[in-house]
Amino acid sequence: MNASYRFYLAGHLYGDPRNRDSLFPASTFIAYINRINSDNAQFFVSLGDNYRMTKEIYLTNFKKSVAEKLKIPMFNAVGNHDVTNREVYEKEFGKTYYCFRYNMGLFIFLDSELNAGNIVGDQLDFFFTTTQEAIKDQEIRHVFIFSHKLIWCVGDPKYQVIMKNVNSGSGYTSNDNFRKDVQPVLVNLSKHKSTYWISGDVGCSWSIPFFSIKIC
């Protein structure tokens, strides 16, 4: 098995929050799709907020300008704008937390829009079970965890400079769910596998950060 693979990540595809007139994702990203398609990447990860709201015009334009133009599979770490109507989102795109394996990597997508950013109930059970199975699986070397909100920043003084630059403080909770319930699972996982948590709700009104990762 070839252990080398590449994937792209991008956050906040709908672009500048101040531009409320646009019905399309950011033109800067749309212009880059051909480059992504030509780069031999295996898949593309969106870190949430693909469009401004879950209405037909936004969904149609997103599908035509992004989803249908990408020649590689696309996966989404659902953002608050994606699920302004959660029922519509799930009907169109399916479950909002899930995982898949590729090569020697495990890719876990969490829904940070459920329960005010708390990973609880069925989602916490899913996270715990999935990570425990990964620890036992000798073929998995890397675990990537994706969420829209930077829930790992909440309540940690060393990350306050990051918290000050999220796109909006709305939807973040001040309780200790991450520290109490999620972090211990994460720490245990990191003792066995190379572990990465990547989030996309970073305040950046003038650009859409996107980059590729190659694993060797």
Short mmCIF file of C-alpha atoms in Angstrom, two decimals:
data_model
loop_
_atom_site.label_atom_id
_atom_site.label_comp_id
_atom_site.label_asym_id
_atom_site.label_seq_id
_atom_site.Cartn_x
_atom_site.Cartn_y
_atom_site.Cartn_z
CA MET A 1 0.00 0.00 0.00
CA ASN A 2 1.26 3.49 -0.91
CA ALA A 3 1.18 5.46 2.34
CA SER A 4 1.40 8.83 0.59
CA TYR A 5 -1.74 10.89 -0.05
CA ARG A 6 -2.82 14.51 -0.31
CA PHE A 7 -5.97 16.40 0.58
CA TYR A 8 -7.11 20.02 0.58
CA LEU A 9 -8.77 22.00 3.36
CA ALA A 10 -10.60 25.30 3.27
CA GLY A 11 -12.71 27.27 5.70
CA HIS A 12 -15.67 29.63 5.40
CA LEU A 13 -16.23 29.14 1.68
CA TYR A 14 -19.06 31.63 1.45
CA GLY A 15 -16.50 34.39 1.94
CA ASP A 16 -16.69 37.83 3.49
CA PRO A 17 -19.48 37.99 6.10
CA ARG A 18 -19.94 41.67 5.25
CA ASN A 19 -20.87 40.93 1.62
CA ARG A 20 -24.53 40.09 2.07
CA ASP A 21 -25.43 40.65 -1.58
CA SER A 22 -23.57 37.65 -2.97
CA LEU A 23 -25.57 34.47 -3.52
CA PHE A 24 -22.45 32.47 -4.41
CA PRO A 25 -19.45 31.13 -2.50
CA ALA A 26 -16.36 33.33 -2.60
CA SER A 27 -15.09 34.00 -6.12
CA THR A 28 -11.49 33.62 -4.94
CA PHE A 29 -12.19 30.02 -4.02
CA ILE A 30 -14.23 29.23 -7.11
CA ALA A 31 -11.31 30.49 -9.23
CA TYR A 32 -9.00 28.02 -7.49
CA ILE A 33 -11.05 24.89 -8.14
CA ASN A 34 -9.26 24.06 -11.40
CA ARG A 35 -5.96 24.17 -9.52
CA ILE A 36 -7.30 21.74 -6.92
CA ASN A 37 -8.58 19.42 -9.65
CA SER A 38 -5.18 19.34 -11.33
CA ASP A 39 -3.18 18.70 -8.15
CA ASN A 40 -3.76 14.93 -7.79
CA ALA A 41 -5.30 15.33 -4.34
CA GLN A 42 -7.46 12.48 -3.09
CA PHE A 43 -10.26 14.56 -1.52
CA PHE A 44 -11.30 18.00 -0.30
CA VAL A 45 -12.36 18.97 3.24
CA SER A 46 -14.51 22.01 3.93
CA LEU A 47 -14.36 23.28 7.48
CA GLY A 48 -17.89 24.64 7.39
CA ASP A 49 -19.98 27.61 6.27
CA ASN A 50 -20.14 26.72 2.59
CA TYR A 51 -23.01 29.16 1.96
CA ARG A 52 -24.73 31.92 3.88
CA MET A 53 -27.93 30.06 4.75
CA THR A 54 -29.83 26.86 3.96
CA LYS A 55 -32.09 28.26 1.26
CA GLU A 56 -32.64 26.90 -2.22
CA ILE A 57 -30.82 29.68 -4.08
CA TYR A 58 -27.68 29.31 -1.95
CA LEU A 59 -27.73 25.52 -2.14
CA THR A 60 -28.19 25.54 -5.91
CA ASN A 61 -25.38 28.03 -6.47
CA PHE A 62 -23.05 26.14 -4.13
CA LYS A 63 -23.68 22.86 -5.90
CA LYS A 64 -23.22 24.34 -9.39
CA SER A 65 -20.18 26.48 -8.62
CA VAL A 66 -18.31 24.22 -6.18
CA ALA A 67 -19.61 20.72 -5.49
CA GLU A 68 -20.26 19.79 -9.11
CA LYS A 69 -16.99 21.31 -10.35
CA LEU A 70 -14.74 19.51 -7.91
CA LYS A 71 -13.50 16.27 -9.45
CA ILE A 72 -12.58 14.74 -6.10
CA PRO A 73 -14.82 13.77 -3.14
CA MET A 74 -15.79 16.61 -0.81
CA PHE A 75 -16.47 16.30 2.92
CA ASN A 76 -17.83 18.96 5.26
CA ALA A 77 -17.36 19.77 8.94
CA VAL A 78 -20.74 21.43 9.25
CA GLY A 79 -20.85 25.11 10.22
CA ASN A 80 -23.63 27.23 11.66
CA HIS A 81 -24.54 28.74 8.29
CA ASP A 82 -24.79 25.28 6.72
CA VAL A 83 -27.52 24.25 9.16
CA THR A 84 -29.71 27.32 9.44
CA ASN A 85 -32.23 24.66 8.44
CA ARG A 86 -30.82 21.40 9.77
CA GLU A 87 -33.60 19.26 8.29
CA VAL A 88 -32.86 20.54 4.79
CA TYR A 89 -29.12 20.06 5.23
CA GLU A 90 -29.44 16.47 6.38
CA LYS A 91 -31.85 15.69 3.54
CA GLU A 92 -29.40 17.12 1.00
CA PHE A 93 -26.07 15.96 2.43
CA GLY A 94 -26.64 13.34 5.11
CA LYS A 95 -25.27 12.96 8.64
CA THR A 96 -23.45 15.84 10.26
CA TYR A 97 -20.96 13.76 12.24
CA TYR A 98 -19.26 10.75 10.72
CA CYS A 99 -15.87 9.29 9.85
CA PHE A 100 -14.07 7.49 7.06
CA ARG A 101 -10.74 5.82 6.49
CA TYR A 102 -8.31 6.50 3.70
CA ASN A 103 -5.03 4.66 3.39
CA MET A 104 -3.46 4.78 6.87
CA GLY A 105 -5.55 7.73 8.04
CA LEU A 106 -8.81 8.03 9.96
CA PHE A 107 -10.85 11.19 9.35
CA ILE A 108 -13.43 12.18 11.97
CA PHE A 109 -15.97 14.97 11.35
CA LEU A 110 -17.77 16.44 14.36
CA ASP A 111 -20.84 18.68 14.43
CA SER A 112 -19.94 21.67 16.59
CA GLU A 113 -23.37 23.22 15.94
CA LEU A 114 -25.22 20.66 18.04
CA ASN A 115 -25.81 21.40 21.73
CA ALA A 116 -24.12 24.82 21.66
CA GLY A 117 -20.76 23.34 20.77
CA ASN A 118 -20.85 20.59 23.37
CA ILE A 119 -19.89 17.09 22.24
CA VAL A 120 -22.43 15.10 24.23
CA GLY A 121 -24.90 12.22 23.95
CA ASP A 122 -24.76 10.12 20.80
CA GLN A 123 -22.04 12.28 19.28
CA LEU A 124 -19.78 11.82 22.29
CA ASP A 125 -20.44 8.06 22.19
CA PHE A 126 -19.54 8.08 18.49
CA PHE A 127 -16.31 9.98 19.17
CA PHE A 128 -15.28 7.70 22.02
CA THR A 129 -16.07 4.47 20.17
CA THR A 130 -14.38 5.61 16.97
CA THR A 131 -11.18 6.66 18.71
CA GLN A 132 -11.03 3.47 20.78
CA GLU A 133 -11.33 1.38 17.64
CA ALA A 134 -8.58 3.47 16.02
CA ILE A 135 -6.23 2.83 18.93
CA LYS A 136 -6.61 -0.92 18.43
CA ASP A 137 -6.19 -0.76 14.67
CA GLN A 138 -2.53 -1.16 13.79
CA GLU A 139 -3.10 -0.01 10.21
CA ILE A 140 -4.17 3.47 11.29
CA ARG A 141 -1.24 5.84 11.80
CA HIS A 142 -2.86 9.27 11.63
CA VAL A 143 -6.16 10.57 12.99
CA PHE A 144 -7.56 13.87 11.74
CA ILE A 145 -10.48 15.48 13.57
CA PHE A 146 -12.41 18.30 11.92
CA SER A 147 -14.91 20.74 13.40
CA HIS A 148 -16.18 24.13 12.34
CA LYS A 149 -16.01 25.80 15.74
CA LEU A 150 -12.74 25.97 17.66
CA ILE A 151 -14.27 24.24 20.66
CA TRP A 152 -10.80 23.26 21.89
CA CYS A 153 -10.11 26.96 22.61
CA VAL A 154 -12.93 27.43 25.10
CA GLY A 155 -11.79 27.93 28.68
CA ASP A 156 -8.05 27.63 27.95
CA PRO A 157 -6.11 30.84 28.68
CA LYS A 158 -3.32 30.07 26.22
CA TYR A 159 -5.81 30.05 23.35
CA GLN A 160 -7.61 33.30 24.19
CA VAL A 161 -5.81 35.19 21.43
CA ILE A 162 -7.38 32.69 19.00
CA MET A 163 -10.82 32.89 20.62
CA LYS A 164 -10.75 36.65 20.11
CA ASN A 165 -10.45 36.07 16.38
CA VAL A 166 -13.19 33.56 15.70
CA ASN A 167 -15.72 34.87 13.19
CA SER A 168 -18.33 35.27 15.93
CA GLY A 169 -18.55 34.44 19.60
CA SER A 170 -22.15 33.34 19.05
CA GLY A 171 -22.69 29.64 19.59
CA TYR A 172 -19.65 29.08 21.79
CA THR A 173 -20.28 27.82 25.28
CA SER A 174 -18.31 28.69 28.40
CA ASN A 175 -18.75 25.36 30.16
CA ASP A 176 -16.02 22.75 30.49
CA ASN A 177 -17.45 20.01 28.23
CA PHE A 178 -14.36 19.86 26.03
CA ARG A 179 -11.91 19.79 28.94
CA LYS A 180 -13.96 17.32 30.96
CA ASP A 181 -15.33 14.91 28.34
CA VAL A 182 -13.44 15.31 25.06
CA GLN A 183 -9.87 16.19 25.97
CA PRO A 184 -9.20 13.00 27.99
CA VAL A 185 -10.25 10.90 24.99
CA LEU A 186 -8.07 13.04 22.75
CA VAL A 187 -5.03 12.77 25.02
CA ASN A 188 -5.35 9.00 25.18
CA LEU A 189 -5.66 8.80 21.39
CA SER A 190 -2.56 10.93 20.90
CA LYS A 191 -0.49 8.46 22.92
CA HIS A 192 -1.07 5.88 20.21
CA LYS A 193 -1.60 7.80 16.95
CA SER A 194 -0.46 11.02 15.33
CA THR A 195 -3.49 13.19 16.08
CA TYR A 196 -4.58 16.50 14.54
CA TRP A 197 -7.64 18.68 15.28
CA ILE A 198 -8.41 21.26 12.60
CA SER A 199 -11.20 23.88 12.77
CA GLY A 200 -12.39 26.55 10.34
CA ASP A 201 -14.26 29.25 12.28
CA VAL A 202 -11.34 31.67 12.20
CA GLY A 203 -12.02 35.39 11.84
CA CYS A 204 -10.66 36.43 8.47
CA SER A 205 -13.08 38.65 6.60
CA TRP A 206 -10.69 39.41 3.75
CA SER A 207 -9.73 35.92 2.61
CA ILE A 208 -10.52 32.25 2.72
CA PRO A 209 -7.59 30.25 4.10
CA PHE A 210 -7.06 27.01 2.24
CA PHE A 211 -4.14 24.68 1.92
CA SER A 212 -3.17 21.15 1.06
CA ILE A 213 -1.70 18.50 3.31
CA LYS A 214 0.46 15.67 2.08
CA ILE A 215 0.95 12.64 4.30
CA CYS A 216 3.92 10.40 3.67
#
